[in-house]
Tab-separated table of C-alpha atoms and ligand atoms in Angstrom:
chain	number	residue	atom	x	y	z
A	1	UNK	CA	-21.893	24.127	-2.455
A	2	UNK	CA	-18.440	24.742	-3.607
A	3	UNK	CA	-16.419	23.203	-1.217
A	4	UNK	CA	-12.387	22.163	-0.433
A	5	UNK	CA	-11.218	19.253	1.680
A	6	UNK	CA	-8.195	19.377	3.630
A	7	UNK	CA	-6.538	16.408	5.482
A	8	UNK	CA	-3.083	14.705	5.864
A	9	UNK	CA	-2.824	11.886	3.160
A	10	UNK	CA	-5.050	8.741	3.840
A	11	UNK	CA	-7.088	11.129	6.122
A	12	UNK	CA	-10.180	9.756	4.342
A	13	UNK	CA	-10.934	13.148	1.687
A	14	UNK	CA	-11.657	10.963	-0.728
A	15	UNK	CA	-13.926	8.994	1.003
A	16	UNK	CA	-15.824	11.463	2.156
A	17	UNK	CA	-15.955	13.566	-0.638
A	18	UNK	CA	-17.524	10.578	-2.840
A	19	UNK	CA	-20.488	10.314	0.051
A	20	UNK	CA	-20.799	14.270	-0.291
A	21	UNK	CA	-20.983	14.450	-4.227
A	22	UNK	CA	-23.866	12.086	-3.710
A	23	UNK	CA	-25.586	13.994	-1.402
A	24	UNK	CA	-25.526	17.142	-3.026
A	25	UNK	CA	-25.228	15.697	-6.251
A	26	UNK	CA	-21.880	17.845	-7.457
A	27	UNK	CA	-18.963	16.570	-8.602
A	28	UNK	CA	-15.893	16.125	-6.923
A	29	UNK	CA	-12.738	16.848	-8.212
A	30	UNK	CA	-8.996	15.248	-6.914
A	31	UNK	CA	-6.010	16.316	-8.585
A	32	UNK	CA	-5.028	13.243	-7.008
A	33	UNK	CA	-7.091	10.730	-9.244
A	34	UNK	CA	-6.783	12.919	-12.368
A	35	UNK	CA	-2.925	12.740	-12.514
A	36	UNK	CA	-3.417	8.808	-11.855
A	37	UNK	CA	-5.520	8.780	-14.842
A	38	UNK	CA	-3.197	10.298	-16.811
A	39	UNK	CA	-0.500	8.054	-15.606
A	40	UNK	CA	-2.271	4.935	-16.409
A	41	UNK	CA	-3.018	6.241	-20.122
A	42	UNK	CA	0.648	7.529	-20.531
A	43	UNK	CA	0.149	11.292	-21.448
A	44	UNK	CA	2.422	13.884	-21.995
A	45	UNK	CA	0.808	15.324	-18.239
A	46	UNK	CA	1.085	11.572	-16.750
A	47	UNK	CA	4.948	10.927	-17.914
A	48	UNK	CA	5.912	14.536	-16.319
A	49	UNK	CA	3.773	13.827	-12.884
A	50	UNK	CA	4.975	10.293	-12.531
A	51	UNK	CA	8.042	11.639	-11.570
A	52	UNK	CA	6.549	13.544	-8.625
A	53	UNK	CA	3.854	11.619	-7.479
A	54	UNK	CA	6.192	7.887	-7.023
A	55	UNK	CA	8.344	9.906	-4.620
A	56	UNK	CA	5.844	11.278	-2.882
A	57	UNK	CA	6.559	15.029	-3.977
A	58	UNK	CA	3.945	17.449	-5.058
A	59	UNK	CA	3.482	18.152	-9.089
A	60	UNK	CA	4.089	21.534	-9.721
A	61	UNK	CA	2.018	24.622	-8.836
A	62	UNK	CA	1.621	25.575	-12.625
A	63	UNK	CA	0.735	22.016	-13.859
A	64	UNK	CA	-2.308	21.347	-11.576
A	65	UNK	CA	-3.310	25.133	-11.801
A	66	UNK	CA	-4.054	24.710	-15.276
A	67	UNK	CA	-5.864	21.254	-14.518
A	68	UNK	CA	-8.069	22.619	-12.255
A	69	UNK	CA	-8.897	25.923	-14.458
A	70	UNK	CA	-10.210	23.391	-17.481
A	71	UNK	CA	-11.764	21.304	-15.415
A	72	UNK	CA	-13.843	24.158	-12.616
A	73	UNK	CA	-15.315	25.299	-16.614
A	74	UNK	CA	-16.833	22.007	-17.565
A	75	UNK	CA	-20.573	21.941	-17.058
A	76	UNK	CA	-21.391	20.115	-14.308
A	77	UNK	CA	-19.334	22.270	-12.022
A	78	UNK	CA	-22.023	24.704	-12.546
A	79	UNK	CA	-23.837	24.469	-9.103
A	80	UNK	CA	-20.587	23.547	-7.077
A	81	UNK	CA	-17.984	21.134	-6.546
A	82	UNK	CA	-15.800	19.286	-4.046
A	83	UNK	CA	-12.124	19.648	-4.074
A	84	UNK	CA	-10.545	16.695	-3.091
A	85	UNK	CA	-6.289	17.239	-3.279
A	86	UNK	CA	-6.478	20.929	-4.467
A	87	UNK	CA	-5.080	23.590	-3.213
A	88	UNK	CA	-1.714	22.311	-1.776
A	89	UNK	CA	0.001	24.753	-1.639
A	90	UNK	CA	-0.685	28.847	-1.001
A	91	UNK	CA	0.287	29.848	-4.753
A	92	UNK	CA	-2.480	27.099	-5.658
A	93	UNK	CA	-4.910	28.913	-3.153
A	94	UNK	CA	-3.740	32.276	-4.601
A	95	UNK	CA	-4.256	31.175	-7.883
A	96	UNK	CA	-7.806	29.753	-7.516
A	97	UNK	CA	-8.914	33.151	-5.924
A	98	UNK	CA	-7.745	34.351	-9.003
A	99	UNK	CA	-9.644	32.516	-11.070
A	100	UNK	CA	-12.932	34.517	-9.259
A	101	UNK	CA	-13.768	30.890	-7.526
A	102	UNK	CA	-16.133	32.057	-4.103
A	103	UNK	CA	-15.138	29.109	-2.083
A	104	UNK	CA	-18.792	28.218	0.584
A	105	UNK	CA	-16.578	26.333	3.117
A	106	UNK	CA	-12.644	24.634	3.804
A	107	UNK	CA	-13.003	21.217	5.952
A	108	UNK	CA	-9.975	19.941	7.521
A	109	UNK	CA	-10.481	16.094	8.105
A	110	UNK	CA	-8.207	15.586	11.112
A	111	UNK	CA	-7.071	12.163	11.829
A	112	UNK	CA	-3.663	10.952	14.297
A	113	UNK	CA	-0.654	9.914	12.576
A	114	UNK	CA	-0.755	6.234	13.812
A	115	UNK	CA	-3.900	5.796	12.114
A	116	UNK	CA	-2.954	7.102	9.089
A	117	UNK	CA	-0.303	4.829	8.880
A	118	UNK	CA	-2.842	1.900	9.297
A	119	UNK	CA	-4.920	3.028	6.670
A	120	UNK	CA	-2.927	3.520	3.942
A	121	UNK	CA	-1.018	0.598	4.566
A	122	UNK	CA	-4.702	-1.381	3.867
A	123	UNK	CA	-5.857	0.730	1.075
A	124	UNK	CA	-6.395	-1.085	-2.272
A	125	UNK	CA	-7.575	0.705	-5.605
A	126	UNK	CA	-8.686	-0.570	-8.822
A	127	UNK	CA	-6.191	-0.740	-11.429
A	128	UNK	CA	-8.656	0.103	-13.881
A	129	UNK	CA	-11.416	2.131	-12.369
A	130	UNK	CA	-9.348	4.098	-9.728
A	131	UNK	CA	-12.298	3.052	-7.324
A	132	UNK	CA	-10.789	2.319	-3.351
A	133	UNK	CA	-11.171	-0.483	-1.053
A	134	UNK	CA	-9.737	-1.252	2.551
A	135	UNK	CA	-8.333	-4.443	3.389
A	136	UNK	CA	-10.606	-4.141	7.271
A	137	UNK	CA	-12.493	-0.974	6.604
A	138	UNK	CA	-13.926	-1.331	3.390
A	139	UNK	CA	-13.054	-4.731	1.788
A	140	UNK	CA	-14.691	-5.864	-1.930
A	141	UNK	CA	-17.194	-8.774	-2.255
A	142	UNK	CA	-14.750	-10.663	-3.674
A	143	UNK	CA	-10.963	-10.842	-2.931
A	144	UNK	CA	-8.670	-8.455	-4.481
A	145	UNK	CA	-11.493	-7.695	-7.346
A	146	UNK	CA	-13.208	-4.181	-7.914
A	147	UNK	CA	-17.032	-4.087	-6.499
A	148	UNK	CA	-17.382	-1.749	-9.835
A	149	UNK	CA	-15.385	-3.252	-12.880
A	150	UNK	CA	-13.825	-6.168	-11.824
A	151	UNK	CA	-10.508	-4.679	-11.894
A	152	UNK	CA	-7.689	-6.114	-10.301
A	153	UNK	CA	-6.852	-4.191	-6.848
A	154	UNK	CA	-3.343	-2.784	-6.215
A	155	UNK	CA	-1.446	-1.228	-3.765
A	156	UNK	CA	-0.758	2.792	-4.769
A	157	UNK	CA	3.144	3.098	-5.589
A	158	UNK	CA	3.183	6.031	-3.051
A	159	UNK	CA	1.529	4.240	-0.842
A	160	UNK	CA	5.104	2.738	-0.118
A	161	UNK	CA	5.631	3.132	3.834
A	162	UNK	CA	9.002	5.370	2.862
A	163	UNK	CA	7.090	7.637	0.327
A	164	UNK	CA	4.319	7.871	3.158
A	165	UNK	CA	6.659	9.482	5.357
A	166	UNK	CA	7.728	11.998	2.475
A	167	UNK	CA	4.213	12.618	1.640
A	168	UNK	CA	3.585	13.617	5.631
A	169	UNK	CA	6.509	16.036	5.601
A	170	UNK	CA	5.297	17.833	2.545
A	171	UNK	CA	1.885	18.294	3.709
A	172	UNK	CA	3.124	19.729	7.085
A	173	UNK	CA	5.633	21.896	5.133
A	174	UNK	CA	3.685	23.221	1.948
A	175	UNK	CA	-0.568	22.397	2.646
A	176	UNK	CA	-0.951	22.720	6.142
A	177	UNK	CA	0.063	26.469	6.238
A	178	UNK	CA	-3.795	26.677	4.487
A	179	UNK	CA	-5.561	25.797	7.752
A	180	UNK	CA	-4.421	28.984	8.879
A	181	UNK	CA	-4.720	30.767	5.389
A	182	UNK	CA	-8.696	29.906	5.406
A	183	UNK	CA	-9.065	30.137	9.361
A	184	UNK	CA	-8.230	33.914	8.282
A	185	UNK	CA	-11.114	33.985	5.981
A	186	UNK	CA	-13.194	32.550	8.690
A	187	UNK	CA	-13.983	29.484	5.765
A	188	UNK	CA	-12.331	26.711	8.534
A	189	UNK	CA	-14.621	23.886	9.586
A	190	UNK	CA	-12.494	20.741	11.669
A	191	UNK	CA	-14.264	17.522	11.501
A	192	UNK	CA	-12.409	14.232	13.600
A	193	UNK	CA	-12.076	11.095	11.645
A	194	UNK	CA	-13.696	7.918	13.673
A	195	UNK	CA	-12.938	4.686	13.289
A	196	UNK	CA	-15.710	4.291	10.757
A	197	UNK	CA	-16.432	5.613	7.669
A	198	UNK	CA	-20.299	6.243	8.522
A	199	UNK	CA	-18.943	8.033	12.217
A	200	UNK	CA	-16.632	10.133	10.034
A	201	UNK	CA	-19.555	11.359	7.801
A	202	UNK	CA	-21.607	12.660	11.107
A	203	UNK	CA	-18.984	14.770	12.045
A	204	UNK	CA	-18.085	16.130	8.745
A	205	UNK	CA	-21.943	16.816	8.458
A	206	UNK	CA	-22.389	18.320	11.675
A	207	UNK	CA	-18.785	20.675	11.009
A	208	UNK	CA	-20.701	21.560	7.413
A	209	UNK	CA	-24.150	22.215	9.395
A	210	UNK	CA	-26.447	19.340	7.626
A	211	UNK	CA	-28.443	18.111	9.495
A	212	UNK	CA	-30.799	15.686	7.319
A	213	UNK	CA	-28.801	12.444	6.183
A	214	UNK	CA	-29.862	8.999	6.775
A	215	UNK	CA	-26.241	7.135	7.956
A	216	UNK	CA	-27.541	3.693	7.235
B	1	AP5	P1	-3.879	12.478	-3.567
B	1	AP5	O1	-4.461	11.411	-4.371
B	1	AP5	O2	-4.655	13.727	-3.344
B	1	AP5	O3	-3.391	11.835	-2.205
B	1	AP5	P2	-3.448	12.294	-0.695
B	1	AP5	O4	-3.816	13.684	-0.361
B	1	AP5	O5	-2.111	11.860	-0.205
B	1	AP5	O6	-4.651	11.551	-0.155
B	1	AP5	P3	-4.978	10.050	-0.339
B	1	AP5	O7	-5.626	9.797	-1.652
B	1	AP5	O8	-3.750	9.227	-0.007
B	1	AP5	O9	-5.959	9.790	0.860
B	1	AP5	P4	-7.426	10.317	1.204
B	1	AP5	O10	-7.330	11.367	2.267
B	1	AP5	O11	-8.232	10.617	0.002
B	1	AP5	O12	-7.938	9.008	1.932
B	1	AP5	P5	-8.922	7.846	1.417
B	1	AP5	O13	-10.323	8.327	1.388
B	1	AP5	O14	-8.369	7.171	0.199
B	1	AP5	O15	-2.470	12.943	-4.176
B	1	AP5	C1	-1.476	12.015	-4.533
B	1	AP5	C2	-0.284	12.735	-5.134
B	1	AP5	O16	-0.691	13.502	-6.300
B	1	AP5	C3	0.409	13.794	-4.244
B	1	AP5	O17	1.343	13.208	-3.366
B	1	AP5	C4	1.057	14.701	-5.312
B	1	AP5	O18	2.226	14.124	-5.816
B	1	AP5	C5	0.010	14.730	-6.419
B	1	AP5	N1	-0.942	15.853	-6.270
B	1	AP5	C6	-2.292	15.758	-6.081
B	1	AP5	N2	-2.859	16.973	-5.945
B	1	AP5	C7	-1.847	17.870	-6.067
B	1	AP5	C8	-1.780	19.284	-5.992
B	1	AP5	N3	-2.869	20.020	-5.775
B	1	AP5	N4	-0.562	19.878	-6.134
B	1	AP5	C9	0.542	19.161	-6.364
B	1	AP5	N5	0.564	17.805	-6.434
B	1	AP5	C10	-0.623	17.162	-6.276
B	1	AP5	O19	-8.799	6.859	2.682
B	1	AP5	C11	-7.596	6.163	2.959
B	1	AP5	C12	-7.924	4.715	3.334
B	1	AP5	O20	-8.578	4.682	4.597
B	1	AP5	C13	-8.862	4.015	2.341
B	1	AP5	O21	-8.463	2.690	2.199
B	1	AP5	C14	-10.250	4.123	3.018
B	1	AP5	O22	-11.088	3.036	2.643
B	1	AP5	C15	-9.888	4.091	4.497
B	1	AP5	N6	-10.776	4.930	5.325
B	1	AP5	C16	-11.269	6.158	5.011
B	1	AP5	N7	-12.014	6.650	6.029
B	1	AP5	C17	-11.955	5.724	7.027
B	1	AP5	C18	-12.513	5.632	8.331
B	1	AP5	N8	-13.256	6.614	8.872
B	1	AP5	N9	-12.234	4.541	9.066
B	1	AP5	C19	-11.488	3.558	8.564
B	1	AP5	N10	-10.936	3.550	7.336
B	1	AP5	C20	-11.165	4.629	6.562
C-alpha cells in the first residue's frame, strides 16, 4: 500500500501511521521527524530547516522534494509506504507525481480545532529517540522518561501555543487545498479522530476498507 496522510497538525498522522506500518509492515515516512533528526545532529539540512520549523513555517518545496526522492529509493519502500507530513503543499504533490509515485489512497484525519489544541499542548517526545507520549492519552511508565530509550521527554519548540496558531494558518492556506486536489483523483478517504487512539484506528480502517485488525 502506498499511502499519504493528511490532517491539521496534532491531528494524530503520526500516530496512526506508526499502528499502520505495523500492520502492513511498510515503512512510514514524516518529513516531520526526518528534519528533527537532522536538527538534533546539526546538519547542513537541520541548521537551514531550524529556521522554518521553530516558527512554525513550512521548509521549502525544493528541500523536502529532494528528501523524499532519496528516501521513496531506499529498499524497504519497495512494497509501499506511509507518508506522514508529505505533500504540503501542491508543487510537493506535483512533484511526487513526477517522480512516477502511483499513490493507492489519500486519508484526511479530521479532528476539531479545540481538540487539537488539547493535544498538542500534552504531547511529549523523546529527546533522543523522537518516540511520542501524551501527558492523558498516552503517558510513559515512568514520568517524563521514554518507554523506548530512556530519553528524557520534551515539549516540541513548535509546539509553542503561538507557533500552533501559525502552524494552523499554513495548513489551511498551503496543505489543505490537497483535499480537494486528491478528491479530484477520486484517492480521498475522511476518517474522524475519537477520543482514543484505538477508536481513531477503526475509523481510519474502516475509511481504508480493512476489515481484519484485532483493536486490543
Ligand atoms: P510534522 O512533524 O509533520 O508536524 P505536523 O503535521 O504539524 O503534525 P504533528 O507531528 O504536530 O502531529 P500529528 O498529526 O503527527 O499528531 P500526533 O500523532 O503526534 O511537521 C513539523 C514541521 O516540519 C512543519 O511545521 C514544517 O515546518 C516542517 N515540515 C514537515 N514536512 C514538511 C513538508 N512536507 N514541507 C515543508 N515543511 C515540512 O498526535 C498529537 C498528540 O495527540 C500526541 O501526543 C498523541 O499521543 C495524541 N493523540 C493522537 N491521537 C489521539 C487520539 N485519538 N486521542 C487522544 N490523543 C491522541
Amino acid at each position: 500500500m502506498k499511502l499519504i496522510i493528511l490532517g491539521e497538525p496534532g491531528a494524530g498522522k503520526g500516530t496512526q501511521a506508526e499502528i499502520l506500518s505495523q500492520k502492513f509492515n511498510i515503512p512510514t515516512i514524516s518529513t516531520g521527524e526526518i528534519i528533527r533528526n537532522a536538527i538534533r545532529q546539526g546538519t547542513a539540512l537541520g541548521n537551514e530547516a531550524k529556521q522554518y520549523i521553530d516558527r512554525g513555517l513550512l521548509v521549502p518545496d525544493s528541500v523536502v522534494i529532494d528528501i523524499i526522492k532519496d528516501r521513496l529509493h531506499e529498499d524497504d519502500c519497495k512494497n509501499g509506504f506511509i507518508l506522514d507530513g508529505f505533500p504540503r503543499t501542491v508543487p510537493q504533490a506535483d512533484a511526487l507525481t513526477k517522480m512516477g509515485i502511483t499513490i493507492d489512497k489519500v486519508l484526511s484525519l479530521e479532528v476539531p480545532e479545540e481538540k487539537i489544541i488539547q493535544r498538542i499542548s500534552g504531547r511529549r517526545q523523546c529527546n533522543e529517540c523522537g518516540a511520542t507520549y501524551h501527558v492523558i492519552y498516552k503517558p510513559p511508565k515512568q514520568e517524563n522518561k521514554c518507554d523506548v530509550c530512556g530519553g528524557e521527554l520534551i515539549m516540541r519548540k513548535d509546539d509553542a501555543p503561538e507557533t500552533v496558531k501559525n502552524r494552523l494558518r499554513v495548513y489551511h492556506e498551503q496543505t489543505e487545498p490537497l483535499k480537494d486536489y486528491y478528491k479530484n483523483k477520486d484517492l480521498l478517504v475522511v476518517a474522524y479522530g475519537q477520543e482514543e487512539v484505538k477508536d481513531t484506528t477503526k475509523e481510519v480502517f474502516k475509511a481504508l476498507g480493512v476489515e481484519d485488525y484485532d483493536y486490543n
